[in-house]
mmCIF file of C-alpha atoms in Angstrom:
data_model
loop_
_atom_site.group_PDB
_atom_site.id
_atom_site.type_symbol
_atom_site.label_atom_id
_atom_site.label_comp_id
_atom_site.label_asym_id
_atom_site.label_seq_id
_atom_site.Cartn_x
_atom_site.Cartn_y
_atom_site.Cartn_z
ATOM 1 C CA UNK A 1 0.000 0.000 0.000
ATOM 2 C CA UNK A 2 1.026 3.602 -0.431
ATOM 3 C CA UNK A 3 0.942 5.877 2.472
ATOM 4 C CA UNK A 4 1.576 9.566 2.754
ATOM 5 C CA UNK A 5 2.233 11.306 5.982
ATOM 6 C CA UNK A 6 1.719 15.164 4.703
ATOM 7 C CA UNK A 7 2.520 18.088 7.255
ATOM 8 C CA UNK A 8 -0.023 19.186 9.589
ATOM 9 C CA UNK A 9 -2.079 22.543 8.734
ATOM 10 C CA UNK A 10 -4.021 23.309 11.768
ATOM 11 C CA UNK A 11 -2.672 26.595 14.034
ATOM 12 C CA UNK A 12 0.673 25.554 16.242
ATOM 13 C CA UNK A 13 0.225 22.219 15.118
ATOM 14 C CA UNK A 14 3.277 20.908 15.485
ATOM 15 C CA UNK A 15 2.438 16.980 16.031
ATOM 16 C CA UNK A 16 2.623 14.151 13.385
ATOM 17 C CA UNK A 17 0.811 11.057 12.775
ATOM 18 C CA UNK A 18 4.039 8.775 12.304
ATOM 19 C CA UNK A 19 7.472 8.377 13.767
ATOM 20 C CA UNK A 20 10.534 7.452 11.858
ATOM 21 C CA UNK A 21 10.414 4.192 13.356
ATOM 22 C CA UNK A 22 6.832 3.611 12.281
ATOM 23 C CA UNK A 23 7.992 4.296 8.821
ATOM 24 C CA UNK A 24 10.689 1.607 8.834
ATOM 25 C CA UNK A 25 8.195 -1.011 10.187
ATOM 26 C CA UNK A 26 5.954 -0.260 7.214
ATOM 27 C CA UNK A 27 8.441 -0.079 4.695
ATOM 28 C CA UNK A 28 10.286 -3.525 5.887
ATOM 29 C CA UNK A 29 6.770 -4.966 5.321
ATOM 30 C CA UNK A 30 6.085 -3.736 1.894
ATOM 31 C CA UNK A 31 4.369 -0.426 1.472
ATOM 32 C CA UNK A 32 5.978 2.659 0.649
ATOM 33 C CA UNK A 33 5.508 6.128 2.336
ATOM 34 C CA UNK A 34 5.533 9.862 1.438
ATOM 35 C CA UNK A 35 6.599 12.064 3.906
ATOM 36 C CA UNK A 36 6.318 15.944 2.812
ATOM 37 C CA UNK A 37 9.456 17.758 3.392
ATOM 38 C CA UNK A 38 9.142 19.361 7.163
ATOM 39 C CA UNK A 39 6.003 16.846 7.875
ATOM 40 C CA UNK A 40 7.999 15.715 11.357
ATOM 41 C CA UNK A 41 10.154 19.248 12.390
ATOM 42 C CA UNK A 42 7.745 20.445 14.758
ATOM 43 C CA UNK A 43 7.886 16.805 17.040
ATOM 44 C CA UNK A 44 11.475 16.861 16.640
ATOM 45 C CA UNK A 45 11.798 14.046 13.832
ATOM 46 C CA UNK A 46 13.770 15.416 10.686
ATOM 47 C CA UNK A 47 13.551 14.790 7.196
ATOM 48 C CA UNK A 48 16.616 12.788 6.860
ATOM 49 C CA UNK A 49 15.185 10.461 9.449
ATOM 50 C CA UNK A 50 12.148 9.494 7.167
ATOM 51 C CA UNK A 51 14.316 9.194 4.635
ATOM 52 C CA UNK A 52 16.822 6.636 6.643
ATOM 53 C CA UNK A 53 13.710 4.870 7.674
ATOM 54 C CA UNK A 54 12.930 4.151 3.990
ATOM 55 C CA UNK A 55 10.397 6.993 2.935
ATOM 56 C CA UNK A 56 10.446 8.835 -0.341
ATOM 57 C CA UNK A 57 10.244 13.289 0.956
ATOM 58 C CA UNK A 58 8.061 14.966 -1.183
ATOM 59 C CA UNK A 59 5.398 17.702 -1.806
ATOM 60 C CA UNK A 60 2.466 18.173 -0.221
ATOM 61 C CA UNK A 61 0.747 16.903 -3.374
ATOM 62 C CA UNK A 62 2.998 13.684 -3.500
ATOM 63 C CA UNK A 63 1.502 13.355 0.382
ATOM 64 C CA UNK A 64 -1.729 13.363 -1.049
ATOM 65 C CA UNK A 65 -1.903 11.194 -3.968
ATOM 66 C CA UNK A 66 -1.457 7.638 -2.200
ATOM 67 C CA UNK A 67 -3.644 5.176 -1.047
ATOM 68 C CA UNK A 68 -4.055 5.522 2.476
ATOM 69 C CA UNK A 69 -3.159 9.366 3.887
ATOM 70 C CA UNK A 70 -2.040 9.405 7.927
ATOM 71 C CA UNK A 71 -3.060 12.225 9.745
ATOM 72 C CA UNK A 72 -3.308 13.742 13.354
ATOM 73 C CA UNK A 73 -5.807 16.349 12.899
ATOM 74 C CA UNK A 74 -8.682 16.534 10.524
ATOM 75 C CA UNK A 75 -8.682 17.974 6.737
ATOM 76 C CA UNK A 76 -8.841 21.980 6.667
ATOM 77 C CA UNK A 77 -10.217 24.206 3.702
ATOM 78 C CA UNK A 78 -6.710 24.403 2.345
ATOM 79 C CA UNK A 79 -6.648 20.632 2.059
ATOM 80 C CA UNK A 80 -9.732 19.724 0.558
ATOM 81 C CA UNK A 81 -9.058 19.870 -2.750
ATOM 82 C CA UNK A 82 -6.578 17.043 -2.009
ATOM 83 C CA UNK A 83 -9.294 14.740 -1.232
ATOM 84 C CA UNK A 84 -9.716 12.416 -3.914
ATOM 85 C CA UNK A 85 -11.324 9.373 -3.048
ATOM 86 C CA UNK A 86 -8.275 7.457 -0.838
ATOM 87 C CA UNK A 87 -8.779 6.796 2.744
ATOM 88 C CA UNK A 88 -8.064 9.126 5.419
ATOM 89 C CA UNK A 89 -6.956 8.223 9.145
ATOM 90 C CA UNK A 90 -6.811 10.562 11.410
ATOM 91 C CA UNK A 91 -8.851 12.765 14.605
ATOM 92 C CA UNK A 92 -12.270 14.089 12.330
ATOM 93 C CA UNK A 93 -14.408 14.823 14.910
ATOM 94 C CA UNK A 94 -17.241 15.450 12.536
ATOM 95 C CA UNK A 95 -19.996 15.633 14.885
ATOM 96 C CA UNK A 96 -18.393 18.994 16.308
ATOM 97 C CA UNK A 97 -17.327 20.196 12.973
ATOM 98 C CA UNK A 98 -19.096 22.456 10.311
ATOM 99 C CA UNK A 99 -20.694 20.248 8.223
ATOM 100 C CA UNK A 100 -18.966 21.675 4.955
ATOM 101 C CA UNK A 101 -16.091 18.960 5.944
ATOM 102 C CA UNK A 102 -18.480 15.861 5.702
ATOM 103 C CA UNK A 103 -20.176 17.237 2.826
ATOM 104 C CA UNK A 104 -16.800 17.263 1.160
ATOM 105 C CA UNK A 105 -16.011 13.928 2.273
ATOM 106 C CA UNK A 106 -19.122 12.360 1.097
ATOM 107 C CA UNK A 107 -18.760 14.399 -2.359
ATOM 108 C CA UNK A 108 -14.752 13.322 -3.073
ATOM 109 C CA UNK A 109 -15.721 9.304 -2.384
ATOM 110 C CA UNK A 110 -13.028 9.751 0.642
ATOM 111 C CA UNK A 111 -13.444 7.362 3.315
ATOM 112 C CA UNK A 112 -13.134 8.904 6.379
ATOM 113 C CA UNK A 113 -11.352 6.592 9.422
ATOM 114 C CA UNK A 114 -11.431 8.623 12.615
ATOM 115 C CA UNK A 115 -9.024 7.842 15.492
ATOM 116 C CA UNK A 116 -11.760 8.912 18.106
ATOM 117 C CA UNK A 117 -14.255 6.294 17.677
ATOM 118 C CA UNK A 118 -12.239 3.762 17.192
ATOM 119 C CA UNK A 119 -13.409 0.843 20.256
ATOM 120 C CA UNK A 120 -11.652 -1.931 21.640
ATOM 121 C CA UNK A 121 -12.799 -4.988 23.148
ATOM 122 C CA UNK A 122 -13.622 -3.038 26.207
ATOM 123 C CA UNK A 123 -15.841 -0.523 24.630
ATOM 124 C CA UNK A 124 -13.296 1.971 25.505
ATOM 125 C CA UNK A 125 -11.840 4.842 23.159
ATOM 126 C CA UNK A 126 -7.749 3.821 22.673
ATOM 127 C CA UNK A 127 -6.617 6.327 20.251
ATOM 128 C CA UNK A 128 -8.367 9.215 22.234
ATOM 129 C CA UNK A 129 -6.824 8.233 25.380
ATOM 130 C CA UNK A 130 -3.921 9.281 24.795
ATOM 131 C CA UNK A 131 -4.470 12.687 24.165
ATOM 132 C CA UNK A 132 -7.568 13.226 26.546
ATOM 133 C CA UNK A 133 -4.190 12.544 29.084
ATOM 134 C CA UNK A 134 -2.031 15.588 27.891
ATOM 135 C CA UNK A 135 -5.417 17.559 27.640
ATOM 136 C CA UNK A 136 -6.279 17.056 30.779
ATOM 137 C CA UNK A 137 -2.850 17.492 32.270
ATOM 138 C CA UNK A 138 -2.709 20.731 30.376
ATOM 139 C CA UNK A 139 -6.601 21.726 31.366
ATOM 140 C CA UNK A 140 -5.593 22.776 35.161
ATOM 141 C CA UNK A 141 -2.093 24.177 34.447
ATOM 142 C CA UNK A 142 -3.662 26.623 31.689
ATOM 143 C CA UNK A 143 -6.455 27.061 34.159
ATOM 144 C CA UNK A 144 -3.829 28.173 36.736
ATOM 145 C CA UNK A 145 -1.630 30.539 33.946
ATOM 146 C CA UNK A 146 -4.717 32.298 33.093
ATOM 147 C CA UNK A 147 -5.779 33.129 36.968
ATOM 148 C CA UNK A 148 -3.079 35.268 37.434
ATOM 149 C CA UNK A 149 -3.856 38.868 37.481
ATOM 150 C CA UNK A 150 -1.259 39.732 35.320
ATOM 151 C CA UNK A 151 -3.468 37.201 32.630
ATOM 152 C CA UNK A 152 -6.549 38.899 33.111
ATOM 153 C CA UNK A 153 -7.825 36.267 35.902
ATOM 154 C CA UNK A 154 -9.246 37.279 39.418
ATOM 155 C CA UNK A 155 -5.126 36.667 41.061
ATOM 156 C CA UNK A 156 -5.969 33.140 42.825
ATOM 157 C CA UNK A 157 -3.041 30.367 43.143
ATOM 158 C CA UNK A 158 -4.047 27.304 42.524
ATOM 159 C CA UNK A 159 -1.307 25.708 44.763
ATOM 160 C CA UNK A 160 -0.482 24.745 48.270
ATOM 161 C CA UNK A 161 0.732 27.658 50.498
ATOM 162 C CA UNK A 162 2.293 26.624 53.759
ATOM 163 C CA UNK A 163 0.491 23.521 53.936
ATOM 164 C CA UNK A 164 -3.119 25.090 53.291
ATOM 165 C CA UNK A 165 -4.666 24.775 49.987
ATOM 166 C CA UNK A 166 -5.771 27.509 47.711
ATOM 167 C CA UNK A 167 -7.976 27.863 44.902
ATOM 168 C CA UNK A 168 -11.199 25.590 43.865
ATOM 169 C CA UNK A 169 -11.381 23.396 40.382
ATOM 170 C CA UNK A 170 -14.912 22.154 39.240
ATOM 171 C CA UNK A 171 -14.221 19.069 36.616
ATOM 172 C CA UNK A 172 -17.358 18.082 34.928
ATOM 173 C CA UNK A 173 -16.391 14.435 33.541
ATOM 174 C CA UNK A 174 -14.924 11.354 35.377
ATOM 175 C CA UNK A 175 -13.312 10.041 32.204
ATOM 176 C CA UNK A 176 -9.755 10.440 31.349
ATOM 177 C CA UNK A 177 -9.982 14.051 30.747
ATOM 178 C CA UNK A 178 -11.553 14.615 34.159
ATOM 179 C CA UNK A 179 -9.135 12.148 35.977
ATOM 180 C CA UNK A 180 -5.591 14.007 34.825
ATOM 181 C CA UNK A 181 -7.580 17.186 35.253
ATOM 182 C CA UNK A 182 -7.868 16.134 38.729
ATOM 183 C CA UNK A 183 -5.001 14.599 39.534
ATOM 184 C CA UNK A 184 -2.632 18.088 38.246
ATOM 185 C CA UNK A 185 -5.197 20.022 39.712
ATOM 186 C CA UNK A 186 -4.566 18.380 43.345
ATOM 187 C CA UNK A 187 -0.790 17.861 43.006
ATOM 188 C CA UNK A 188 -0.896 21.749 42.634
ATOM 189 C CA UNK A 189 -2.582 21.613 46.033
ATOM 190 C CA UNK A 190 -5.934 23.061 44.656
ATOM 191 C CA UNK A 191 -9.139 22.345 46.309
ATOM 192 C CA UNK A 192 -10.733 19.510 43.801
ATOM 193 C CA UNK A 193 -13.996 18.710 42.906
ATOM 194 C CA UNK A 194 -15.121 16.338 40.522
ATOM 195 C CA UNK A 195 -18.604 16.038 38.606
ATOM 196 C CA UNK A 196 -19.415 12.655 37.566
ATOM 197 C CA UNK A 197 -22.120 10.309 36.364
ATOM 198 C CA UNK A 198 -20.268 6.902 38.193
ATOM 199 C CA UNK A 199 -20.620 7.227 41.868
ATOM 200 C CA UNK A 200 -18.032 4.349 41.744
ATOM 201 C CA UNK A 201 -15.186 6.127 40.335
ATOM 202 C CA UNK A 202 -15.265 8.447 43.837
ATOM 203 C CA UNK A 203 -13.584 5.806 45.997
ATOM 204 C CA UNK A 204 -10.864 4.897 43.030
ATOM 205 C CA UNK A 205 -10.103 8.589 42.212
ATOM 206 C CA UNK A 206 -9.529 9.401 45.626
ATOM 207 C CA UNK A 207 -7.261 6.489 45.967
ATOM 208 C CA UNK A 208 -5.126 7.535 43.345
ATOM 209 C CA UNK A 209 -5.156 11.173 43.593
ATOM 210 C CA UNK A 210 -5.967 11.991 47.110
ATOM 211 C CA UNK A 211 -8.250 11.457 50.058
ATOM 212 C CA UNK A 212 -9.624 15.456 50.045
ATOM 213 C CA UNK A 213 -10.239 14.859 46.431
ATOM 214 C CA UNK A 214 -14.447 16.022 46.343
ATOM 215 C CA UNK A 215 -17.066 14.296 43.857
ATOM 216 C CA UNK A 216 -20.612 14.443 43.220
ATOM 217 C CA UNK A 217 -22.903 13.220 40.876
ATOM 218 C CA UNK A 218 -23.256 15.535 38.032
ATOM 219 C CA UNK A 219 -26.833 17.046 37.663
ATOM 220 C CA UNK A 220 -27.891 21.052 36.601
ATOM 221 C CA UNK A 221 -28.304 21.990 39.956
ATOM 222 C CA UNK A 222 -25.343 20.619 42.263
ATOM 223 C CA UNK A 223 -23.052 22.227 39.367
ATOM 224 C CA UNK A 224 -24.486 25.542 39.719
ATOM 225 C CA UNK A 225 -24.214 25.574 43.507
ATOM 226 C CA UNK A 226 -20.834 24.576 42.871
ATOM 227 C CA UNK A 227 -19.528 26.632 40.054
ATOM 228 C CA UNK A 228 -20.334 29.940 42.437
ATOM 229 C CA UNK A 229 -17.399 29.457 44.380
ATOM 230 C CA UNK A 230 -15.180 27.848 41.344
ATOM 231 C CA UNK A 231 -11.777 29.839 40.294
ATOM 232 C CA UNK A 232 -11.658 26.987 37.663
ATOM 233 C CA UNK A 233 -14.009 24.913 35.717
ATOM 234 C CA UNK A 234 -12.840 22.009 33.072
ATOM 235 C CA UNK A 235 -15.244 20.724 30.833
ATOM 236 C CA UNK A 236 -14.559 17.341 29.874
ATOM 237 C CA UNK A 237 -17.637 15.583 28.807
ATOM 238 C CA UNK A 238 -17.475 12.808 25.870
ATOM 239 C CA UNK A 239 -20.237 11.075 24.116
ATOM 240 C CA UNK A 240 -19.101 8.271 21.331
ATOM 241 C CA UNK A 241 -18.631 10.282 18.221
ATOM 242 C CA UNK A 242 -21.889 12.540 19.139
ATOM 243 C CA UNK A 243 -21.183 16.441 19.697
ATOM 244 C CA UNK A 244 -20.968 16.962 23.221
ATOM 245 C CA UNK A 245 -24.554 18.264 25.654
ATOM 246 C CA UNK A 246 -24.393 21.221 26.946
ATOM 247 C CA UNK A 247 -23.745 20.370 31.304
ATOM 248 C CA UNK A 248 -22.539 24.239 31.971
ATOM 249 C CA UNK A 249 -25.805 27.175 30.648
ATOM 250 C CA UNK A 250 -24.881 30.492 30.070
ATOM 251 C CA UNK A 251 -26.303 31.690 32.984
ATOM 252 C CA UNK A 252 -24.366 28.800 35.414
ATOM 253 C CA UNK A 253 -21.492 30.783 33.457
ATOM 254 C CA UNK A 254 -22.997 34.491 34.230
ATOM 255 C CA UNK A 255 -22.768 33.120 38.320
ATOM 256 C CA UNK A 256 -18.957 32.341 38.520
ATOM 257 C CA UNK A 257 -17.320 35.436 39.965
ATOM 258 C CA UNK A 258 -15.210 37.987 37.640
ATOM 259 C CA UNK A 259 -11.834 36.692 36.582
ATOM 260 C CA UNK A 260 -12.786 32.990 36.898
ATOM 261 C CA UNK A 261 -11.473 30.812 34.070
ATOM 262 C CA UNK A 262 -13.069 28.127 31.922
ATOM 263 C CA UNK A 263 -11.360 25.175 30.127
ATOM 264 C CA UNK A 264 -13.979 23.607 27.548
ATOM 265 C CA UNK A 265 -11.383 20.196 26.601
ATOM 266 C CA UNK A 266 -14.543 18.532 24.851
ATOM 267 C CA UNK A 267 -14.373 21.643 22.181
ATOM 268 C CA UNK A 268 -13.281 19.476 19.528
ATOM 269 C CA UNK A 269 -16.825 17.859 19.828
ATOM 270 C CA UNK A 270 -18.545 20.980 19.516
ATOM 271 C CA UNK A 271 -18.308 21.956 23.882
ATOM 272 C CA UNK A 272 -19.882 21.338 26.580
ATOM 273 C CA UNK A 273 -20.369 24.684 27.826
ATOM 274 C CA UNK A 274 -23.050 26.987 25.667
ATOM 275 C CA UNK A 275 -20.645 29.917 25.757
ATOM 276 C CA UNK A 276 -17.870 27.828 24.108
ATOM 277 C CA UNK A 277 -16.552 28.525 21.064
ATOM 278 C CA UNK A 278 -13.403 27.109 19.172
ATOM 279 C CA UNK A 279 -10.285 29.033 19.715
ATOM 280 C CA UNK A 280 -6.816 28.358 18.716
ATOM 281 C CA UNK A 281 -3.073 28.597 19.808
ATOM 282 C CA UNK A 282 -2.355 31.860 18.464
ATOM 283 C CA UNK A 283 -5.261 33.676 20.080
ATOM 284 C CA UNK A 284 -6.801 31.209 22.181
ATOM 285 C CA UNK A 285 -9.072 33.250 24.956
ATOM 286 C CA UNK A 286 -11.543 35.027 25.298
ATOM 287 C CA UNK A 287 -14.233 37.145 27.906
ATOM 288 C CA UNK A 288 -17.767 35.819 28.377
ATOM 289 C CA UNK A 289 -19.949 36.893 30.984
ATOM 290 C CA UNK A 290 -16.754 37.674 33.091
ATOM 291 C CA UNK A 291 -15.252 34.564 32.866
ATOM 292 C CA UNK A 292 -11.856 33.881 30.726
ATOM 293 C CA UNK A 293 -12.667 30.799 28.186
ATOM 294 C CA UNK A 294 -9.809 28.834 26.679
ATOM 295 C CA UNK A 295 -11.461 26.673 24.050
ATOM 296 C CA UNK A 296 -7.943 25.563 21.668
ATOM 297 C CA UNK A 297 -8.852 22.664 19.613
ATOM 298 C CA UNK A 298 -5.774 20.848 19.567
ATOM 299 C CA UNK A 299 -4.756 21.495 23.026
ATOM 300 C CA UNK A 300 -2.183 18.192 22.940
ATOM 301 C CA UNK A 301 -0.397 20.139 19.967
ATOM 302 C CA UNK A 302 1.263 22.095 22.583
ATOM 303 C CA UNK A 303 3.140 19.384 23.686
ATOM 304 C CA UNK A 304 4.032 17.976 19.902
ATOM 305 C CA UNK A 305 7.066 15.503 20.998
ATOM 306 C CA UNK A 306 5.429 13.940 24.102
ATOM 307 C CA UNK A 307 2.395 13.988 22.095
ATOM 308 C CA UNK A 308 3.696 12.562 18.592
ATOM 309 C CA UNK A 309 5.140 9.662 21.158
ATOM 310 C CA UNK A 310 2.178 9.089 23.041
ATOM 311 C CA UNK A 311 -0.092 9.153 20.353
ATOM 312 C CA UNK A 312 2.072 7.018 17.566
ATOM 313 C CA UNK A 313 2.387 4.294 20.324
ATOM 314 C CA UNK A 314 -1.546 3.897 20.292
ATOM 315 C CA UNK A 315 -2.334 4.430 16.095
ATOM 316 C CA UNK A 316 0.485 2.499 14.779
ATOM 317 C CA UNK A 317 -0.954 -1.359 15.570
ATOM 318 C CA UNK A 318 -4.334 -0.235 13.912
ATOM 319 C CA UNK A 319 -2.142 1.412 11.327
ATOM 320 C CA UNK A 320 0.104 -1.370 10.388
ATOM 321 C CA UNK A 321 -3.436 -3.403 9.642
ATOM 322 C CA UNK A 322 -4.619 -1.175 7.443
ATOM 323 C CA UNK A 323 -1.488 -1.128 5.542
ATOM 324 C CA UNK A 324 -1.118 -4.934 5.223
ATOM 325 C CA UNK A 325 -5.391 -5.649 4.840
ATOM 326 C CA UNK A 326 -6.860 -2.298 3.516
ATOM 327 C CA UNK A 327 -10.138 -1.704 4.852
ATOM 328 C CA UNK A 328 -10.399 -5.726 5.374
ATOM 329 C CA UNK A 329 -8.428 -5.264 8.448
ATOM 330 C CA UNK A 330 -12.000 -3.500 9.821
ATOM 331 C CA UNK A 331 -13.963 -6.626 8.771
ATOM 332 C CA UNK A 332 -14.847 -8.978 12.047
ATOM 333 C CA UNK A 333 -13.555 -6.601 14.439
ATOM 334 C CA UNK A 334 -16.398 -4.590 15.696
ATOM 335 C CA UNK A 335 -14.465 -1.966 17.891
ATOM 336 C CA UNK A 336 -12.163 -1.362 14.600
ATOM 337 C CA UNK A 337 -15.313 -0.979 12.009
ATOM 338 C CA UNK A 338 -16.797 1.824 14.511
ATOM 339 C CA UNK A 339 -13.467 4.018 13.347
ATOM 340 C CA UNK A 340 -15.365 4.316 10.037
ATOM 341 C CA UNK A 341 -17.312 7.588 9.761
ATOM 342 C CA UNK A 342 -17.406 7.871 5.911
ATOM 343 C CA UNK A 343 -17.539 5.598 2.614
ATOM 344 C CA UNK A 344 -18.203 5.709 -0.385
ATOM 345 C CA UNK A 345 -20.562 8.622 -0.290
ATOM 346 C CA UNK A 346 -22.300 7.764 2.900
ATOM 347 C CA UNK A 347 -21.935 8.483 6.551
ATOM 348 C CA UNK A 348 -21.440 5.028 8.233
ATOM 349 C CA UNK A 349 -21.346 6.803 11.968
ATOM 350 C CA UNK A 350 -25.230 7.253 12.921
ATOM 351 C CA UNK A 351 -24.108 9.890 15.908
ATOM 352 C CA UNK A 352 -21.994 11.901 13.697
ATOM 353 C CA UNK A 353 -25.362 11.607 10.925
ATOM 354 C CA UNK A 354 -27.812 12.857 13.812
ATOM 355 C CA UNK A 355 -25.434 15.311 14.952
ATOM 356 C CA UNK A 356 -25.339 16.967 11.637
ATOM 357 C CA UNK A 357 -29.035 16.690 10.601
ATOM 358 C CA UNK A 358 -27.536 14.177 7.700
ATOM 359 C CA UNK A 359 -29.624 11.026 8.290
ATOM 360 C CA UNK A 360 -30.390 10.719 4.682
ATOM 361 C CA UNK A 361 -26.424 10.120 3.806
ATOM 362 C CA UNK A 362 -26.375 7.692 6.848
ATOM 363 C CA UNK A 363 -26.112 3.791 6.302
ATOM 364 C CA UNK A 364 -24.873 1.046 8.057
ATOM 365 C CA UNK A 365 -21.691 -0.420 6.895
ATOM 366 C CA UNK A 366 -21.748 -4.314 8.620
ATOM 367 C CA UNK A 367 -18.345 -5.805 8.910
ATOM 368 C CA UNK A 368 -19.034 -8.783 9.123
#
């Protein structure tokens, strides 16, 4: 099989959806790879690497025109007319996208394989892991940066001062996203509170973290009662391949003092929070109701080595399948055929159909 590994577009993204090492597994079992010139700078991995490893450097065009394309984030404007009908791994989020992206997908034949709903035999989300991690990590320090007075925030610490802590952090979401949240958030020696919907996961969080750590179950009116004396909130809701609900209203928003700060990590499904909007690296705040929102999209591509590493490690089995079996390697593995979101000019993902008012393009693609 062909493969092309073209350089990301997206703002500050600076991650890349194969290592040299990948490259040399695929190579020493038969396909051949296109790495554009610069594709692996930003993670650390130069050209001459690829090149060692047994890829061919070329354009961005050469990237393009290949079988299978490899990806971190999804397709921008710039890109689309690149889209010719070969498959496409990679992070698509469609459900949280503008719909001119699946409309495009469906139109250019592309089939669309999206890391995030990828399943394994667990039910659970293995590609997205990963990165809902470094989010999360990064959700409380950012949320800490942006409290300082100096960064427009109302001047609390979220850290231990002489043994007392300081500063109070709302997560909404017990997943991975809420769990690292938490975790940074307490090791700064913040006061923690978790919202979640598994009264379970109280007793294991608070093992791991910390015995202060705080958790409720998440309904409209505990979060509200909460959120009034929050300095942080992180959003980190996830449903399957669906956009996001809405948890935090406006007006929960409107009742956080001045100078609080929001995190909204499940942005790249569309938010959780109604005054959410996407942002991005180069400008990536902004003032609603009082309260500072950071709302980046690609929050992990702030970290692009530890990222590249992390994520590579998870894509690469599911990659090296696709390379050897085509879109046969999807066929009897039910977590695998759930990465599918687009083929042959239909949506094969029913949330991402309902999300975007598409049902008519939706139908089932069985594996088996």
């Amino acid at each position: 099989m062909k493969i092309g590994l073209p350089r990301e577009t997206k703002d500050n993204e600076n991650r890349v959806a194969m290592t040299p090492r990948g490259v040399a597994q695929l190579c020493a079992s038969g396909s051949s790879v296109v790495v554009q010139e610069g594709a692996g700078v930003g993670s650390g991995f130069a050209d001459a690497e690829y090149a060692a490893a047994g890829a061919r450097i070329g354009d961005v065009e050469e990237a393009w025109d290949v079988d299978l394309v490899v990806k971190v984030k999804e397709p921008l404007e710039s890109e689309y007319p690149f889209l010719a009908g070969q498959s496409v791994f990679t992070y698509f989020h469609l459900a949280g996208c503008p719909p001119h992206l699946t409309r495009t997908l469906l139109e250019s034949g592309t089939t669309a394989i999206a890391y995030e709903t990828l399943e394994d035999a667990a039910g659970r989300l293995p590609l997205l892991a990963p990165m809902s991690a470094i989010a999360g990590n990064m959700a409380s320090l950012v949320g800490a940066y942006y409290l300082a007075r100096a960064h427009g925030g109302k001047g609390v610490q979220l850290g231990q001062v002489l043994g007392i802590r300081h500063g109070r952090v709302l997560i909404i979401g017990d997943g991975v996203v809420g769990f690292h949240a938490a975790r940074t958030a307490y090791g700064l020696g913040a006061h923690v509170t978790v919202a979640g919907l598994d009264a379970d996961k109280a007793a294991r969080m608070r093992a791991e973290i910390g015995p202060d750590l705080g958790f409720f179950l998440s309904e409209p009116r505990a979060i509200a009662e909460e959120l009034r004396r929050a300095d942080l909130l992180v959003g980190a809701v996830l449903q399957h391949g669906a956009r996001a609900d809405y948890v935090v209203s406006r007006d929960m928003v409107a009742g956080m003092e001045p100078g609080s700060v929001l995190v909204d990590v499940s942005i790249d499904q569309g938010g959780c929070i109604e005054t959410s909007r996407p942002t991005r690296h180069s400008d990536p705040v902004y003032v609603s109701e009082g309260v500072i929102h950071y709302c980046v999209t690609n929050m992990p591509g702030a970290y692009p080595r530890t990222s590249t590493l992390a994520l590579t490690e998870a894509t690469f089995p599911y990659l090296a399948k696709l390379a050897e079996r085509g879109l046969d390697a999807l066929r009897g593995d039910p977590g695998f055929s759930k990465a599918l979101n687009v083929h042959r000019g239909h949506i094969t993902c029913r949330p991402v159909a309902e999300a975007l008012g598409m049902l008519e393009k939706y139908q089932d693609w069985n594996p088996l």
